[in-house]
Short mmCIF file of C-alpha atoms in Angstrom, two decimals:
data_model
loop_
_atom_site.label_atom_id
_atom_site.label_comp_id
_atom_site.label_asym_id
_atom_site.label_seq_id
_atom_site.Cartn_x
_atom_site.Cartn_y
_atom_site.Cartn_z
CA MET A 1 112.04 101.46 76.06
CA ASP A 2 109.45 99.94 76.16
CA GLU A 3 105.36 99.85 77.59
CA PRO A 4 105.42 97.48 80.41
CA VAL A 5 102.79 94.30 79.75
CA PRO A 6 100.19 92.80 81.47
CA VAL A 7 101.82 89.04 82.71
CA THR A 8 99.57 85.90 83.10
CA ARG A 9 100.50 82.96 85.55
CA PRO A 10 99.18 79.78 86.52
CA ILE A 11 99.97 79.89 90.57
CA ASP A 12 98.69 77.36 93.00
CA TYR A 13 95.55 78.22 93.64
CA GLY A 14 93.96 80.09 90.49
CA THR A 15 96.15 82.53 87.80
CA ALA A 16 97.58 85.31 88.96
CA LYS A 17 97.65 88.19 86.27
CA LEU A 18 100.01 91.85 86.59
CA MET A 19 98.59 94.39 84.38
CA PRO A 20 100.23 97.56 84.76
CA ASP A 21 98.91 100.69 86.19
CA VAL A 22 99.33 103.46 82.90
CA ASP A 23 98.83 106.24 85.37
CA ARG A 24 102.31 105.14 87.47
CA ALA A 25 105.47 104.67 85.15
CA ARG A 26 105.61 101.30 87.93
CA ALA A 27 102.55 100.19 89.35
CA TRP A 28 101.47 97.12 89.43
CA LEU A 29 97.92 95.46 90.17
CA LEU A 30 97.37 91.56 90.97
CA THR A 31 94.61 89.97 90.23
CA VAL A 32 93.76 86.33 90.99
CA ASP A 33 90.58 84.57 89.39
CA GLY A 34 89.80 88.12 88.10
CA ALA A 35 89.97 89.85 90.96
CA PRO A 36 91.95 92.92 92.89
CA GLN A 37 94.02 91.93 95.18
CA SER A 38 97.36 93.96 95.90
CA TYR A 39 98.88 97.11 94.11
CA VAL A 40 102.45 97.46 94.64
CA ASP A 41 104.30 100.90 93.20
CA LEU A 42 107.65 100.52 92.40
CA ASP A 43 108.95 103.32 93.06
CA ALA A 44 106.96 104.60 95.67
CA PRO A 45 106.72 101.98 98.00
CA ALA A 46 104.84 104.19 100.58
CA HIS A 47 102.01 105.19 98.11
CA LEU A 48 98.88 102.90 99.46
CA GLU A 49 96.34 102.76 97.28
CA PHE A 50 94.35 100.03 98.44
CA GLU A 51 91.70 101.48 101.94
CA TYR A 52 92.31 99.16 104.33
CA VAL A 53 95.90 98.40 103.42
CA ARG A 54 96.58 101.85 104.34
CA ARG A 55 94.63 102.21 108.55
CA LEU A 56 96.57 98.61 108.59
CA ALA A 57 99.32 101.13 107.48
CA HIS A 58 98.77 103.96 109.43
CA VAL A 59 98.78 100.78 112.90
CA VAL A 60 102.78 100.57 111.84
CA ASP A 61 103.12 104.44 111.79
CA VAL A 62 102.07 104.78 115.76
CA HIS A 63 103.39 101.88 117.56
CA THR A 64 106.72 104.20 119.24
CA ALA A 65 107.08 107.31 119.74
CA ASP A 66 109.95 107.60 117.07
CA ALA A 67 108.49 106.74 114.40
CA ASP A 68 110.96 106.06 112.82
CA ALA A 69 112.09 103.82 113.85
CA PRO A 70 112.16 100.58 113.34
CA LEU A 71 110.37 97.57 114.04
CA ASP A 72 110.23 92.92 113.62
CA VAL A 73 107.05 93.04 111.81
CA VAL A 74 105.77 88.93 110.57
CA HIS A 75 103.26 89.43 108.41
CA LEU A 76 100.62 86.68 107.67
CA GLY A 77 99.41 86.18 103.57
CA GLY A 78 101.81 88.01 101.59
CA GLY A 79 100.03 88.96 97.94
CA ALA A 80 102.03 91.31 96.33
CA LEU A 81 103.32 92.40 99.91
CA THR A 82 101.85 95.81 99.21
CA LEU A 83 102.37 96.09 103.16
CA PRO A 84 105.52 94.87 104.30
CA ARG A 85 107.03 96.49 100.56
CA TYR A 86 105.66 100.20 103.01
CA VAL A 87 107.53 99.41 106.28
CA SER A 88 110.90 98.91 105.22
CA ALA A 89 110.25 102.51 103.31
CA THR A 90 109.09 103.45 105.87
CA ARG A 91 111.15 102.31 109.56
CA PRO A 92 114.48 101.52 107.32
CA GLY A 93 115.85 98.54 108.86
CA SER A 94 112.66 97.12 110.47
CA ARG A 95 113.62 93.20 110.03
CA GLN A 96 110.29 91.91 108.53
CA HIS A 97 109.25 87.80 108.08
CA ALA A 98 105.75 87.45 105.36
CA VAL A 99 104.76 84.42 104.73
CA GLU A 100 101.94 83.14 102.11
CA ALA A 101 100.58 79.63 101.48
CA ASP A 102 100.73 79.68 97.61
CA ARG A 103 104.19 78.84 96.57
CA ARG A 104 103.83 79.67 92.44
CA LEU A 105 102.25 83.47 93.09
CA LEU A 106 105.06 84.03 95.44
CA ALA A 107 107.89 83.11 92.49
CA LEU A 108 105.87 85.29 91.02
CA VAL A 109 106.02 88.14 93.07
CA LEU A 110 109.87 88.21 93.54
CA ALA A 111 110.16 87.33 90.10
CA GLU A 112 107.97 90.26 88.75
CA LEU A 113 108.35 92.90 91.37
CA PRO A 114 111.16 92.08 93.43
CA LEU A 115 112.56 93.55 96.43
CA PRO A 116 114.86 95.88 97.32
CA ASP A 117 118.51 95.33 98.04
CA GLY A 118 118.97 95.70 101.83
CA SER A 119 114.50 95.42 102.23
CA GLY A 120 115.01 93.81 105.89
CA ILE A 121 111.69 91.69 104.96
CA GLU A 122 112.20 87.08 104.65
CA THR A 123 109.41 85.57 102.53
CA TYR A 124 108.12 81.99 103.52
CA ALA A 125 105.92 79.44 101.13
CA MET A 126 104.04 77.90 104.06
CA ASP A 127 100.75 77.55 105.61
CA ALA A 128 100.78 80.24 108.12
CA ARG A 129 99.14 79.64 111.42
CA ASP A 130 101.68 76.44 111.06
CA TRP A 131 104.29 79.05 110.79
CA ILE A 132 103.48 81.03 113.78
CA GLU A 133 104.05 78.36 115.92
CA GLN A 134 106.85 77.27 115.18
CA ALA A 135 107.68 81.30 115.47
CA PRO A 136 110.03 82.33 118.23
CA ALA A 137 108.53 83.21 121.51
CA ASP A 138 108.66 87.54 122.29
CA SER A 139 110.07 88.83 118.97
CA ALA A 140 107.83 90.02 117.34
CA ASP A 141 106.48 93.61 118.01
CA ILE A 142 103.15 93.64 115.66
CA ILE A 143 101.13 90.19 113.50
CA VAL A 144 99.27 91.45 110.16
CA ALA A 145 97.16 88.71 109.51
CA ASP A 146 95.64 88.88 105.78
CA VAL A 147 94.85 85.36 105.53
CA PHE A 148 92.27 85.01 103.23
CA GLY A 149 91.08 81.73 101.16
CA GLY A 150 88.10 80.24 99.54
CA MET A 151 86.03 77.59 101.36
CA ASP A 152 84.41 74.82 101.34
CA ALA A 153 80.80 75.51 102.81
CA SER A 154 80.50 71.87 103.13
CA GLU A 155 82.94 71.29 104.87
CA GLY A 156 83.96 73.12 105.83
CA THR A 157 87.45 73.38 104.93
CA ASP A 158 90.07 75.78 104.79
CA GLY A 159 91.75 76.83 101.78
CA PRO A 160 94.72 78.48 100.88
CA GLU A 161 95.46 82.09 102.64
CA SER A 162 96.54 84.21 100.06
CA ALA A 163 97.18 87.94 99.22
CA ASP A 164 96.76 91.61 100.59
CA GLY A 165 93.60 93.45 99.09
CA PRO A 166 90.00 92.65 98.47
CA ARG A 167 89.14 89.37 97.23
CA SER A 168 86.21 87.55 94.94
CA SER A 169 83.17 86.10 96.79
CA ARG A 170 85.04 82.69 95.89
CA SER A 171 88.33 83.39 98.02
CA ALA A 172 87.16 86.32 101.24
CA ARG A 173 86.89 84.39 103.93
CA VAL A 174 89.20 84.04 106.87
CA PRO A 175 89.64 80.39 107.47
CA ALA A 176 88.28 79.04 110.68
CA ARG A 177 92.74 78.17 112.03
CA PHE A 178 92.98 81.20 111.63
CA THR A 179 90.23 82.56 113.84
CA SER A 180 90.11 81.29 117.87
CA VAL A 181 91.59 81.54 121.00
CA GLU A 182 94.38 78.99 120.16
CA TYR A 183 95.60 80.98 117.52
CA ALA A 184 95.09 83.79 119.60
CA ARG A 185 98.02 82.54 121.95
CA ALA A 186 99.39 81.35 119.90
CA ALA A 187 100.13 85.47 118.57
CA ALA A 188 100.53 85.96 121.60
CA ARG A 189 103.41 84.15 122.81
CA VAL A 190 105.23 85.48 119.42
CA LEU A 191 104.52 89.24 120.58
CA ARG A 192 106.65 91.11 122.81
CA PRO A 193 104.69 92.38 125.26
CA GLY A 194 103.29 95.97 124.37
CA GLY A 195 103.35 94.45 121.18
CA VAL A 196 100.12 94.42 119.18
CA HIS A 197 98.18 91.56 116.72
CA ALA A 198 96.43 93.27 113.41
CA ALA A 199 93.95 91.05 111.86
CA ASN A 200 91.77 91.98 108.00
CA LEU A 201 88.43 90.43 109.02
CA ALA A 202 85.55 91.11 106.34
CA ASP A 203 81.74 91.27 107.61
CA GLY A 204 78.31 92.89 107.43
CA THR A 205 75.15 93.31 109.85
CA PRO A 206 74.85 91.42 111.75
CA PHE A 207 78.24 90.65 112.66
CA ALA A 208 77.82 87.65 114.36
CA PHE A 209 81.04 86.67 112.60
CA VAL A 210 83.30 90.38 113.85
CA ARG A 211 81.54 89.85 117.70
CA SER A 212 83.23 85.98 117.67
CA GLN A 213 86.45 87.29 117.42
CA LEU A 214 85.93 90.00 119.64
CA ALA A 215 85.51 87.64 122.30
CA THR A 216 88.23 85.54 121.02
CA PHE A 217 90.68 87.59 121.70
CA ALA A 218 90.26 89.27 124.31
CA THR A 219 89.86 85.91 126.08
CA VAL A 220 93.97 86.30 125.37
CA PHE A 221 94.43 90.14 124.54
CA THR A 222 93.44 92.69 127.46
CA GLU A 223 93.36 95.40 124.83
CA LEU A 224 90.47 95.97 121.41
CA ALA A 225 89.53 98.30 119.27
CA LEU A 226 87.80 97.94 114.84
CA ILE A 227 88.99 100.10 112.86
CA ALA A 228 85.69 100.39 110.34
CA GLU A 229 84.22 102.49 107.41
CA PRO A 230 81.25 103.99 109.29
CA ALA A 231 79.47 102.27 106.19
CA VAL A 232 80.10 99.07 107.50
CA LEU A 233 79.77 99.73 111.06
CA ARG A 234 75.92 100.26 110.82
CA GLY A 235 75.32 97.77 109.20
CA ARG A 236 74.67 99.85 106.49
CA ARG A 237 77.43 97.78 103.49
CA PHE A 238 79.32 93.76 103.78
CA GLY A 239 83.33 95.38 104.03
CA ASN A 240 86.97 95.56 106.36
CA VAL A 241 86.97 95.50 109.79
CA VAL A 242 89.94 95.54 110.78
CA LEU A 243 90.31 94.04 115.11
CA LEU A 244 93.08 95.79 116.70
CA ALA A 245 94.54 92.90 119.85
CA SER A 246 97.59 93.55 122.06
CA ASP A 247 98.37 93.34 126.47
CA ALA A 248 99.24 97.05 126.52
CA PRO A 249 96.45 100.42 125.81
CA LEU A 250 96.97 101.75 121.69
CA ASP A 251 96.94 105.07 121.11
CA ILE A 252 93.40 105.84 119.59
CA ALA A 253 93.74 109.62 119.69
CA ALA A 254 96.74 109.22 117.28
CA LEU A 255 94.25 106.49 115.02
CA THR A 256 91.82 107.73 114.84
CA ARG A 257 93.15 111.61 113.61
CA ARG A 258 94.74 109.34 111.21
CA VAL A 259 91.84 106.66 110.11
CA SER A 260 88.98 109.49 109.48
CA ALA A 261 91.16 112.13 107.30
CA ASP A 262 91.99 109.27 105.22
CA PRO A 263 90.05 109.99 101.28
CA PHE A 264 87.42 107.50 102.24
CA PRO A 265 87.60 108.36 105.96
CA ALA A 266 86.87 105.31 109.05
CA ARG A 267 85.52 105.54 112.56
CA VAL A 268 87.69 103.48 115.06
CA GLU A 269 86.17 101.87 117.16
CA HIS A 270 87.28 100.74 121.87
CA GLY A 271 86.88 101.05 125.41
CA SER A 272 82.69 100.68 126.20
CA ALA A 273 80.96 100.33 123.43
CA LEU A 274 82.73 98.27 121.50
CA THR A 275 82.32 95.63 124.78
CA ARG A 276 78.18 96.53 123.61
CA PHE A 277 79.15 96.03 120.20
CA THR A 278 79.84 92.57 121.40
CA GLY A 279 76.64 92.00 123.21
CA ALA A 280 76.94 87.94 124.21
CA ALA A 281 79.12 86.70 121.61
CA ALA A 282 80.95 83.74 122.56
CA PRO A 283 84.78 82.69 121.94
CA VAL A 284 85.54 79.93 119.68
CA THR A 285 88.16 77.12 119.67
CA ASP A 286 89.85 74.75 117.13
CA ARG A 287 87.25 73.03 117.66
CA ASP A 288 83.59 74.84 117.01
CA ALA A 289 85.86 77.65 115.70
CA GLN A 290 84.12 78.75 111.46
CA GLY A 291 85.69 80.99 108.79
CA SER A 292 84.18 84.06 107.53
CA PRO A 293 81.20 85.04 106.29
CA GLU A 294 80.81 84.36 102.39
CA PRO A 295 80.85 88.59 101.11
CA PRO A 296 77.75 89.33 98.69
CA ASP A 297 79.55 89.51 95.15
CA GLY A 298 80.64 93.25 94.24
CA SER A 299 82.35 93.71 97.55
CA PHE A 300 85.03 94.55 97.56
CA GLY A 301 86.18 97.09 94.96
CA ILE A 302 89.27 98.88 94.90
CA GLY A 303 90.39 101.60 97.43
#
């Protein structure tokens, strides 16, 4: 049997490379311009390498009392479709929509890392904000916003969204159009009552961006929570923060148990502690929204 070999292709926004994992027979790491983006094990889609992807998976796992019940999930930002594959494997019968702006990246992933038959995953090569604004109302149980792209700091313009893992500093910024009150309202319209919006963000002390996101989503949703490593929350380093928003109480106890048992444990902040953390931060609109801060070099690695 031939050994798998790396695959390198130009994509719309850089160069993608798929590298086989020497320790797992059909596992692959996707990088874009040398930065890790996604990790997929085709034989074991429930195996998750990146820390923050495991935290998003925990959100899926605790969403209903029946842990096997199928869900309708929207993924904004596709990458190698790691989380959609996880949901398909752990929640059979789920209906999922994965939106990726980089058409050639999506084509590469579907060709080299094909989805299993009957996965229930539909993919779309288009802008994620446009997709969510066109989606039917009350059609999703969970929206996962993992939308990152390069930005022109001098003009404040957004580049492409992409991927489901750590990024280089050149492409590791949440575009402004996914950070506003208008975006939050669009997402809330698509969610069913009790649905959850889970956003992967990146920030560091003094957390001006995350605080503004908490204030922004609080104008639309009644329940909020943050999941992050203690070192990130204490301002010791830049890192991923998962923001949860819903119109119904979140299962904080179940989430806390799961994230604290991870190889790299995380904390769940909510309630009065989160209100204090938000402080006097103000919500932002499309008119004044800005993307997340550019991370320092070497901020992200493989979890």
